[in-house]
CSV table of C-alpha atoms and ligand atoms in Angstrom, one decimal:
chain,number,residue,atom,x,y,z
A,1,MET,CA,33.8,-1.1,-19.3
A,2,VAL,CA,30.8,-0.9,-17.0
A,3,ASP,CA,29.7,-4.4,-16.0
A,4,PHE,CA,26.0,-4.8,-15.2
A,5,THR,CA,26.3,-8.6,-14.6
A,6,LEU,CA,25.0,-9.7,-11.3
A,7,THR,CA,26.8,-12.4,-9.3
A,8,ASP,CA,25.1,-15.8,-8.7
A,9,ASP,CA,24.5,-14.7,-5.0
A,10,GLN,CA,22.8,-11.5,-6.2
A,11,LYS,CA,20.7,-13.4,-8.7
A,12,ALA,CA,19.6,-15.8,-5.9
A,13,ILE,CA,18.7,-12.8,-3.6
A,14,ARG,CA,16.6,-11.3,-6.4
A,15,GLU,CA,14.9,-14.6,-7.2
A,16,MET,CA,14.1,-15.2,-3.5
A,17,ALA,CA,12.5,-11.7,-3.3
A,18,HIS,CA,10.6,-12.3,-6.5
A,19,ASP,CA,9.2,-15.6,-5.3
A,20,PHE,CA,8.1,-14.0,-2.1
A,21,ALA,CA,6.5,-11.1,-4.0
A,22,ALA,CA,4.7,-13.5,-6.4
A,23,ASN,CA,3.6,-16.2,-3.9
A,24,VAL,CA,3.2,-14.4,-0.5
A,25,MET,CA,2.6,-10.7,-1.2
A,26,ARG,CA,0.5,-10.7,-4.4
A,27,PRO,CA,-2.2,-13.2,-3.3
A,28,VAL,CA,-3.2,-10.9,-0.4
A,29,ALA,CA,-2.2,-7.5,-1.8
A,30,TRP,CA,-5.5,-6.5,-3.2
A,31,GLU,CA,-7.4,-7.5,-0.1
A,32,HIS,CA,-5.1,-5.4,2.1
A,33,ASP,CA,-5.5,-2.5,-0.3
A,34,LYS,CA,-9.3,-2.8,-0.1
A,35,ASP,CA,-9.7,-2.7,3.6
A,36,GLY,CA,-6.4,-1.1,4.7
A,37,SER,CA,-5.7,-4.1,7.1
A,38,TRP,CA,-2.3,-4.7,8.5
A,39,PRO,CA,-0.4,-7.5,6.7
A,40,GLU,CA,1.4,-8.8,9.9
A,41,GLU,CA,1.7,-12.4,8.7
A,42,VAL,CA,3.4,-11.3,5.5
A,43,LEU,CA,5.7,-9.0,7.3
A,44,LYS,CA,6.7,-11.8,9.7
A,45,GLN,CA,7.5,-14.1,6.8
A,46,GLY,CA,9.5,-11.3,5.2
A,47,TRP,CA,11.4,-10.9,8.5
A,48,GLU,CA,12.2,-14.6,8.6
A,49,LEU,CA,13.6,-14.5,5.1
A,50,GLN,CA,15.7,-11.4,6.0
A,51,LEU,CA,13.9,-9.2,3.4
A,52,MET,CA,13.7,-6.8,6.4
A,53,ASN,CA,16.8,-5.3,8.1
A,54,THR,CA,18.8,-6.1,4.9
A,55,HIS,CA,21.7,-3.7,5.7
A,56,ILE,CA,22.3,-4.6,9.3
A,57,PRO,CA,25.8,-5.9,9.5
A,58,GLU,CA,26.4,-9.6,10.2
A,59,GLU,CA,28.2,-8.8,13.4
A,60,TYR,CA,24.9,-7.4,14.8
A,61,GLY,CA,22.8,-10.3,13.6
A,62,GLY,CA,21.7,-9.0,10.2
A,63,PRO,CA,22.5,-10.3,6.7
A,64,GLY,CA,24.9,-7.4,5.9
A,65,MET,CA,23.7,-6.9,2.4
A,66,ASN,CA,25.2,-4.2,0.3
A,67,TYR,CA,23.1,-1.4,-1.4
A,68,LEU,CA,22.9,-3.0,-4.8
A,69,GLU,CA,21.5,-6.1,-3.2
A,70,GLY,CA,19.1,-3.9,-1.3
A,71,VAL,CA,17.7,-2.3,-4.4
A,72,LEU,CA,17.4,-5.7,-6.2
A,73,ILE,CA,15.1,-6.7,-3.3
A,74,GLU,CA,13.1,-3.5,-3.2
A,75,GLU,CA,12.3,-3.6,-6.9
A,76,GLU,CA,10.7,-7.0,-6.4
A,77,LEU,CA,8.8,-5.9,-3.3
A,78,GLY,CA,7.5,-2.9,-5.4
A,79,TRP,CA,6.5,-5.4,-8.1
A,80,GLY,CA,4.6,-7.5,-5.5
A,81,CYS,CA,2.9,-4.7,-3.5
A,82,SER,CA,4.5,-1.5,-2.6
A,83,GLY,CA,2.2,-1.0,0.4
A,84,ILE,CA,3.4,-4.2,2.0
A,85,GLY,CA,6.9,-3.5,0.5
A,86,THR,CA,7.1,-0.1,2.2
A,87,SER,CA,6.3,-1.7,5.6
A,88,LEU,CA,9.1,-4.3,5.0
A,89,ALA,CA,11.5,-1.6,3.9
A,90,ALA,CA,10.7,0.9,6.8
A,91,ASN,CA,13.1,-0.7,9.3
A,92,GLY,CA,15.9,0.0,6.8
A,93,LEU,CA,15.1,3.8,6.8
A,94,ALA,CA,14.9,3.9,10.6
A,95,CYS,CA,18.1,1.8,11.1
A,96,ALA,CA,20.3,3.7,8.7
A,97,PRO,CA,20.9,6.5,11.2
A,98,ILE,CA,21.6,4.0,13.9
A,99,ASN,CA,24.1,2.3,11.6
A,100,LEU,CA,25.7,5.6,10.8
A,101,GLY,CA,25.7,7.3,14.3
A,102,GLY,CA,24.9,4.7,17.0
A,103,SER,CA,27.5,3.6,19.5
A,104,GLU,CA,28.7,0.0,19.5
A,105,GLU,CA,26.6,-0.7,22.6
A,106,LEU,CA,23.4,0.9,21.0
A,107,LYS,CA,23.9,-1.1,17.8
A,108,LYS,CA,24.3,-4.3,19.7
A,109,ARG,CA,21.3,-3.6,21.9
A,110,VAL,CA,18.8,-2.5,19.1
A,111,PHE,CA,20.0,-4.5,16.1
A,112,GLY,CA,20.5,-7.5,18.3
A,113,ASP,CA,16.9,-7.2,19.5
A,114,ILE,CA,15.2,-6.6,16.1
A,115,THR,CA,17.2,-9.4,14.4
A,116,GLU,CA,16.5,-11.9,17.2
A,117,SER,CA,12.7,-11.5,16.9
A,118,TYR,CA,10.3,-9.7,14.6
A,119,LYS,CA,10.3,-6.0,15.7
A,120,LEU,CA,9.6,-2.8,13.9
A,121,VAL,CA,11.5,0.5,14.0
A,122,SER,CA,10.0,3.8,12.6
A,123,PHE,CA,11.8,6.8,11.3
A,124,CYS,CA,10.3,10.0,12.9
A,125,LEU,CA,11.4,13.1,11.0
A,126,THR,CA,8.3,14.8,9.5
A,127,GLU,CA,6.0,16.9,11.5
A,128,PRO,CA,2.7,18.6,10.7
A,129,GLY,CA,4.5,21.9,10.2
A,130,ALA,CA,7.8,20.5,8.9
A,131,GLY,CA,7.8,18.3,5.9
A,132,SER,CA,10.2,19.4,3.2
A,133,ASP,CA,11.5,22.0,5.6
A,134,VAL,CA,13.2,19.6,8.0
A,135,ALA,CA,14.9,22.4,10.0
A,136,GLY,CA,11.4,23.8,10.8
A,137,MET,CA,10.7,21.0,13.2
A,138,ARG,CA,9.3,21.8,16.7
A,139,THR,CA,9.8,18.6,18.6
A,140,THR,CA,12.3,19.2,21.4
A,141,ALA,CA,14.8,17.1,23.3
A,142,LYS,CA,16.0,18.7,26.6
A,143,ARG,CA,19.1,17.4,28.4
A,144,VAL,CA,18.3,16.6,32.0
A,145,GLY,CA,21.2,14.9,33.8
A,146,ASP,CA,22.1,11.7,32.0
A,147,ASP,CA,18.9,11.7,30.0
A,148,TYR,CA,17.0,13.6,27.3
A,149,VAL,CA,13.3,14.5,27.6
A,150,ILE,CA,11.5,14.5,24.3
A,151,ASN,CA,8.2,16.4,23.5
A,152,GLY,CA,6.4,16.8,20.2
A,153,SER,CA,4.4,15.1,17.5
A,154,LYS,CA,5.6,13.4,14.3
A,155,CYS,CA,3.3,12.6,11.4
A,156,PHE,CA,3.1,10.3,8.4
A,157,ILE,CA,5.2,7.8,10.3
A,158,THR,CA,5.4,4.4,8.4
A,159,ASN,CA,4.6,1.5,10.7
A,160,GLY,CA,4.3,4.0,13.6
A,161,GLY,CA,1.2,2.2,15.1
A,162,TYR,CA,3.1,-1.0,15.4
A,163,ALA,CA,6.7,0.1,16.1
A,164,ASP,CA,8.8,-1.1,19.0
A,165,TYR,CA,11.5,1.6,18.5
A,166,PHE,CA,11.5,5.0,16.9
A,167,THR,CA,14.4,7.0,15.5
A,168,VAL,CA,13.4,10.5,16.5
A,169,TYR,CA,14.8,13.8,15.3
A,170,ALA,CA,14.3,16.7,17.8
A,171,LYS,CA,15.6,20.2,18.5
A,172,THR,CA,18.4,20.2,21.1
A,173,ASP,CA,19.1,23.9,20.3
A,174,PRO,CA,15.9,25.5,19.1
A,175,GLU,CA,17.6,28.8,18.1
A,176,ALA,CA,20.2,27.1,15.9
A,177,GLY,CA,18.1,26.1,12.8
A,178,HIS,CA,19.4,23.0,11.1
A,179,ARG,CA,22.5,23.0,13.3
A,180,GLY,CA,20.3,22.5,16.5
A,181,ILE,CA,18.8,19.1,15.6
A,182,SER,CA,19.8,15.8,17.2
A,183,ALA,CA,18.7,12.2,16.7
A,184,PHE,CA,17.8,9.5,19.2
A,185,VAL,CA,16.7,5.9,19.5
A,186,VAL,CA,13.4,5.9,21.5
A,187,PRO,CA,12.0,2.5,22.7
A,188,LYS,CA,8.2,2.4,22.8
A,189,ASP,CA,6.8,3.1,26.2
A,190,ASP,CA,3.6,4.5,27.8
A,191,THR,CA,4.7,8.1,27.1
A,192,VAL,CA,4.7,7.4,23.4
A,193,THR,CA,1.1,7.6,22.0
A,194,VAL,CA,-0.3,6.7,18.6
A,195,ASP,CA,-2.7,9.5,17.8
A,196,LYS,CA,-4.0,8.9,14.3
A,197,LYS,CA,-3.9,6.2,11.6
A,198,GLU,CA,-4.1,7.8,8.1
A,199,ASP,CA,-6.7,6.6,5.6
A,200,LYS,CA,-4.6,6.8,2.4
A,201,MET,CA,-5.2,6.9,-1.4
A,202,GLY,CA,-2.6,4.2,-2.0
A,203,GLN,CA,-0.2,1.9,-0.3
A,204,ARG,CA,-3.1,1.1,1.9
A,205,ALA,CA,-1.5,-2.0,3.4
A,206,SER,CA,1.2,0.1,5.1
A,207,ASN,CA,0.5,1.7,8.5
A,208,THR,CA,0.9,5.5,8.5
A,209,ALA,CA,0.4,7.2,11.9
A,210,THR,CA,0.9,10.3,14.0
A,211,ILE,CA,3.2,9.6,17.0
A,212,THR,CA,3.4,11.9,20.0
A,213,PHE,CA,6.2,11.9,22.6
A,214,ASN,CA,5.0,13.2,25.9
A,215,ASP,CA,7.9,13.9,28.3
A,216,THR,CA,9.5,10.7,26.9
A,217,VAL,CA,12.8,10.0,28.7
A,218,VAL,CA,15.7,8.4,26.9
A,219,PRO,CA,19.3,7.9,28.2
A,220,ALA,CA,22.0,10.0,26.6
A,221,ALA,CA,23.5,6.8,25.4
A,222,ASN,CA,20.6,6.7,22.8
A,223,LEU,CA,21.9,9.8,21.1
A,224,LEU,CA,22.9,9.1,17.5
A,225,GLY,CA,26.1,10.8,16.4
A,226,GLU,CA,27.0,14.1,18.0
A,227,GLU,CA,24.5,16.5,19.6
A,228,ASN,CA,23.2,19.0,17.1
A,229,LYS,CA,24.5,17.0,14.1
A,230,GLY,CA,21.1,15.3,13.4
A,231,PHE,CA,20.2,17.3,10.3
A,232,LYS,CA,23.3,16.0,8.5
A,233,LEU,CA,22.6,12.5,9.8
A,234,ALA,CA,19.1,12.7,8.3
A,235,MET,CA,20.5,13.8,4.9
A,236,MET,CA,23.1,11.0,4.9
A,237,THR,CA,20.3,8.6,5.8
A,238,LEU,CA,18.1,9.8,2.8
A,239,ASP,CA,21.1,9.4,0.5
A,240,ARG,CA,21.2,5.8,1.5
A,241,THR,CA,17.4,5.1,1.3
A,242,ARG,CA,16.3,7.1,-1.8
A,243,PRO,CA,17.9,4.4,-4.1
A,244,GLY,CA,15.5,1.9,-2.4
A,245,VAL,CA,12.5,4.2,-3.1
A,246,ALA,CA,13.6,4.5,-6.7
A,247,ALA,CA,13.9,0.7,-6.9
A,248,MET,CA,10.4,0.3,-5.5
A,249,ALA,CA,9.0,2.8,-8.0
A,250,THR,CA,10.7,0.8,-10.8
A,251,GLY,CA,9.0,-2.4,-9.5
A,252,ILE,CA,5.6,-0.8,-9.5
A,253,ALA,CA,6.1,0.5,-13.0
A,254,ARG,CA,7.3,-2.9,-14.1
A,255,ALA,CA,4.1,-4.5,-12.7
A,256,ALA,CA,1.9,-1.9,-14.5
A,257,PHE,CA,3.9,-2.4,-17.8
A,258,GLU,CA,3.4,-6.2,-17.6
A,259,MET,CA,-0.4,-5.8,-17.1
A,260,ALA,CA,-0.6,-3.3,-20.0
A,261,THR,CA,1.4,-5.4,-22.5
A,262,GLU,CA,-0.6,-8.5,-21.6
A,263,TYR,CA,-3.9,-6.7,-22.0
A,264,SER,CA,-2.8,-5.0,-25.3
A,265,LYS,CA,-2.2,-8.5,-26.8
A,266,GLU,CA,-5.7,-9.7,-25.7
A,267,ARG,CA,-7.9,-6.8,-26.3
A,268,VAL,CA,-9.2,-6.6,-29.9
A,269,GLN,CA,-10.4,-3.4,-31.4
A,270,PHE,CA,-10.8,-2.5,-35.1
A,271,GLY,CA,-10.3,-6.2,-35.8
A,272,VAL,CA,-6.8,-6.7,-34.3
A,273,PRO,CA,-5.3,-6.8,-30.8
A,274,ILE,CA,-4.7,-3.2,-29.8
A,275,ALA,CA,-0.9,-4.0,-29.5
A,276,MET,CA,-1.0,-3.9,-33.3
A,277,HIS,CA,-1.9,-0.2,-33.2
A,278,GLN,CA,1.0,2.2,-33.3
A,279,ALA,CA,-0.8,4.5,-30.8
A,280,ILE,CA,-0.4,1.7,-28.2
A,281,GLN,CA,3.0,0.6,-29.4
A,282,PHE,CA,4.4,4.1,-28.8
A,283,MET,CA,3.1,4.1,-25.2
A,284,ILE,CA,4.5,0.6,-24.6
A,285,ALA,CA,7.9,1.7,-26.0
A,286,ASP,CA,8.0,4.8,-23.8
A,287,MET,CA,7.0,2.8,-20.7
A,288,ALA,CA,9.8,0.2,-21.4
A,289,THR,CA,12.5,2.9,-21.8
A,290,LYS,CA,11.5,4.7,-18.6
A,291,ILE,CA,11.7,1.4,-16.6
A,292,GLU,CA,15.1,0.6,-18.0
A,293,ALA,CA,16.4,4.1,-17.3
A,294,SER,CA,14.9,4.1,-13.8
A,295,ARG,CA,16.7,0.8,-13.0
A,296,LEU,CA,20.1,2.0,-14.4
A,297,LEU,CA,20.0,5.2,-12.3
A,298,THR,CA,18.9,3.2,-9.3
A,299,TRP,CA,21.8,0.7,-9.6
A,300,GLN,CA,24.2,3.6,-10.2
A,301,SER,CA,23.1,5.4,-7.0
A,302,ALA,CA,23.5,2.1,-5.0
A,303,ALA,CA,26.8,1.1,-6.6
A,304,LEU,CA,28.4,4.5,-5.6
A,305,LEU,CA,27.5,3.8,-2.0
A,306,ASP,CA,28.9,0.3,-2.2
A,307,ALA,CA,32.1,1.9,-3.6
A,308,GLY,CA,32.2,4.2,-0.5
A,309,LEU,CA,31.5,7.3,-2.7
A,310,ARG,CA,29.1,10.2,-2.1
A,311,ASN,CA,25.9,9.5,-4.0
A,312,THR,CA,23.7,12.5,-3.1
A,313,LEU,CA,23.4,13.6,-6.7
A,314,ALA,CA,22.9,10.1,-8.1
A,315,SER,CA,20.4,9.3,-5.4
A,316,SER,CA,18.2,12.3,-6.2
A,317,HIS,CA,18.5,11.6,-9.9
A,318,ALA,CA,17.3,8.1,-9.4
A,319,LYS,CA,14.6,8.9,-6.9
A,320,ARG,CA,13.3,11.8,-9.0
A,321,PHE,CA,13.3,10.0,-12.3
A,322,ALA,CA,12.0,6.7,-11.1
A,323,ALA,CA,9.2,8.2,-9.1
A,324,ASP,CA,8.1,10.5,-12.0
A,325,SER,CA,8.4,7.6,-14.4
A,326,CYS,CA,6.4,5.3,-12.2
A,327,MET,CA,3.6,7.9,-12.1
A,328,GLU,CA,3.7,8.2,-15.9
A,329,VAL,CA,4.0,4.5,-16.6
A,330,THR,CA,1.1,3.5,-14.3
A,331,THR,CA,-1.1,6.3,-15.7
A,332,ASP,CA,-0.3,5.0,-19.2
A,333,ALA,CA,-1.0,1.4,-18.1
A,334,VAL,CA,-4.5,2.5,-17.0
A,335,GLN,CA,-4.9,4.3,-20.4
A,336,VAL,CA,-3.9,1.2,-22.4
A,337,HIS,CA,-6.7,-0.6,-20.5
A,338,GLY,CA,-9.2,2.1,-21.6
A,339,GLY,CA,-12.4,2.2,-19.5
A,340,TYR,CA,-11.5,-1.2,-17.9
A,341,GLY,CA,-8.4,0.4,-16.4
A,342,PHE,CA,-10.7,2.5,-14.2
A,343,ILE,CA,-12.4,-0.5,-12.8
A,344,LYS,CA,-10.9,-2.1,-9.6
A,345,GLU,CA,-11.4,-5.6,-10.9
A,346,TYR,CA,-8.6,-5.0,-13.5
A,347,LYS,CA,-6.1,-4.3,-10.7
A,348,VAL,CA,-4.0,-1.8,-12.6
A,349,GLU,CA,-5.7,1.2,-10.9
A,350,LYS,CA,-4.1,0.2,-7.6
A,351,LEU,CA,-0.7,0.7,-9.1
A,352,MET,CA,-1.6,4.2,-10.3
A,353,ARG,CA,-2.8,5.0,-6.7
A,354,ASP,CA,0.3,3.5,-5.2
A,355,ALA,CA,2.6,5.3,-7.6
A,356,LYS,CA,1.7,8.8,-6.3
A,357,ILE,CA,3.5,8.5,-3.0
A,358,MET,CA,6.7,7.8,-4.8
A,359,GLN,CA,6.8,11.4,-5.8
A,360,LEU,CA,6.0,12.5,-2.2
A,361,TYR,CA,7.8,10.5,0.5
A,362,GLU,CA,11.5,10.6,1.3
A,363,GLY,CA,11.7,14.0,-0.4
A,364,THR,CA,9.2,15.2,-3.0
A,365,ALA,CA,10.0,15.4,-6.7
A,366,GLN,CA,10.6,19.1,-6.2
A,367,ILE,CA,13.0,18.5,-3.3
A,368,GLN,CA,15.0,16.1,-5.5
A,369,ARG,CA,15.2,18.8,-8.2
A,370,LEU,CA,16.5,21.2,-5.5
A,371,VAL,CA,19.2,18.8,-4.5
A,372,ILE,CA,20.1,18.0,-8.1
A,373,ALA,CA,20.4,21.7,-8.9
A,374,LYS,CA,22.5,22.4,-5.8
A,375,GLU,CA,24.8,19.5,-6.4
A,376,THR,CA,25.2,20.2,-10.1
A,377,LEU,CA,25.8,23.9,-9.5
A,378,LEU,CA,28.3,23.1,-6.8
A,379,GLY,CA,30.1,20.8,-9.4
A,380,ARG,CA,29.9,17.8,-7.1
A,381,ASN,CA,28.7,15.7,-10.0
A,382,VAL,CA,32.1,15.9,-11.7
A,383,GLU,CA,33.6,13.3,-9.4
A,384,ALA,CA,31.9,11.7,-6.5
A,385,ALA,CA,33.8,12.5,-3.3
A,386,ALA,CA,34.4,9.9,-0.6
A,387,ILE,CA,31.7,9.7,2.0
A,388,THR,CA,32.3,11.8,5.1
A,389,THR,CA,31.0,10.5,8.5
A,390,VAL,CA,28.8,12.3,11.0
B,1,LIG,N1,25.1,14.6,3.2
B,1,LIG,C1,25.8,15.2,4.2
B,1,LIG,N2,25.5,16.5,4.6
B,1,LIG,C2,24.6,17.1,4.0
B,1,LIG,C3,23.8,16.6,2.9
B,1,LIG,C4,24.1,15.2,2.5
B,1,LIG,N3,23.5,14.6,1.5
B,1,LIG,N4,22.9,17.5,2.4
B,1,LIG,C5,23.1,18.6,3.2
B,1,LIG,N5,24.1,18.4,4.1
B,1,LIG,C6,24.6,19.3,5.1
B,1,LIG,C7,25.3,20.5,4.4
B,1,LIG,O1,26.6,20.2,4.2
B,1,LIG,C8,25.0,21.6,5.4
B,1,LIG,O2,26.0,21.5,6.4
B,1,LIG,P1,26.5,22.7,7.3
B,1,LIG,O3,25.6,22.8,8.5
B,1,LIG,O4,27.9,22.2,7.8
B,1,LIG,O5,26.6,23.9,6.5
B,1,LIG,C9,23.7,21.3,6.0
B,1,LIG,O6,23.5,19.9,5.8
B,1,LIG,C10,22.6,22.1,5.3
B,1,LIG,O7,22.6,21.8,3.9
B,1,LIG,P2,21.8,22.6,2.9
B,1,LIG,O8,22.1,24.1,3.1
B,1,LIG,O9,22.1,22.0,1.5
B,1,LIG,O10,20.3,22.4,3.2
B,1,LIG,P3,19.1,23.2,2.6
B,1,LIG,O11,18.3,23.7,3.8
B,1,LIG,O12,19.4,24.0,1.5
B,1,LIG,O13,18.3,21.9,2.0
B,1,LIG,C11,16.8,20.1,1.9
B,1,LIG,C12,17.8,20.9,2.7
B,1,LIG,C13,15.6,20.9,1.5
B,1,LIG,C14,17.4,19.4,0.7
B,1,LIG,C15,16.4,19.1,3.0
B,1,LIG,O14,15.8,19.7,4.1
B,1,LIG,C16,15.6,17.9,2.5
B,1,LIG,O15,16.1,17.0,1.9
B,1,LIG,N6,14.2,18.0,2.7
B,1,LIG,C17,13.4,16.9,2.4
B,1,LIG,C18,13.2,16.1,3.6
B,1,LIG,C19,12.6,14.8,3.3
B,1,LIG,O16,13.1,14.0,2.4
B,1,LIG,N7,11.6,14.4,4.0
B,1,LIG,C20,11.0,13.2,3.9
B,1,LIG,C21,11.0,12.6,5.3
B,1,LIG,S1,11.3,10.9,5.3
B,1,LIG,S2,9.7,10.0,4.6
């Protein structure tokens, strides 16, 4: 029998994240959404509570949480404010390839530093001309003696404007397509410039920047995994982080659902609360089912990882379904509010704006379908195979 019971420790982790979301994130979330200001104080408090760097092993100074614990936290952060939540979660995305491919010395150096004091790490994969098509990237890393010299621009980089380190993907063999990409840890220095801060539709509290590497020199010791194996490292990273995005989408949807149900019990039309009307009840019912199903897929995708099994298919199922559901649920939550849902004072409109990015970042809804189709047609869904390493 499948057991969905959480341990006391897991319940405590979820409760701690929920308290933080309710008492620290929510009171400032709408202000940061309004002016797009950087929530540094909130992030520092999140770092103190180890709501950042959740998967860094204990031997390197982190809390060493498993993936199920990670998604429990991310759902609460999404419920609190997914803009601030994304900034808290971004170290996890950037550190996953270090965890997978970094040498002992590199892990001690970088993880030791970012767990010792508040520091940010940004994941640099996407480029202006290479979003879904990762292999189309143009950033290069040339080997010169014991170093690599990196040149190129990366866009849509979460926390990019404030990062102390970057995990950068670059072509080490430009003629070799996806088999010519390598990944590196790049500490911030004067050769790394922040070119543009994006003014976004949603998740306005998170910083999203273009970062350019201008003859940036890193030692060969900062290479992650083997040279030219960076594409696979990126895919293995996304397998590990898409469950977190699915969890955050579930949290946003849950917040919107709560607002819609509360409002439906208060708002009177035709002499009764609108919750008494079947038209509203059907919307509420569909919202509730989508949230439950999103959470179940999310937990499954995390539990497979915790069991040491390949979760590529489950991860894309979860990310695709939870993100699409989040968009639908938040749109319906605005609909339940009628005209008031369109007014900022009612707060639910922020959730609908925040939801959109869930279908875009860490692989669009269409990319998830591509992965699902490929995995299914290859028959890998029949039995999850053990994870291979880079
Ligand atoms: N784990 C390990 N290896 C993987 C993998 C995974 N999940 N997925 C693919 N690979 C490997 C394949 O085994 C293959 O290896 P070989 O070089 O040995 O043949 C290689 O990677 C290429 O795989 P594939 O042919 O399946 O790649 P495609 O080009 O068909 O598809 C997509 C790649 C489109 C799925 C990929 O580029 C992608 O996910 N794009 C979206 C990127 C994204 O999410 N961007 C957001 C940035 S972070 S905000």
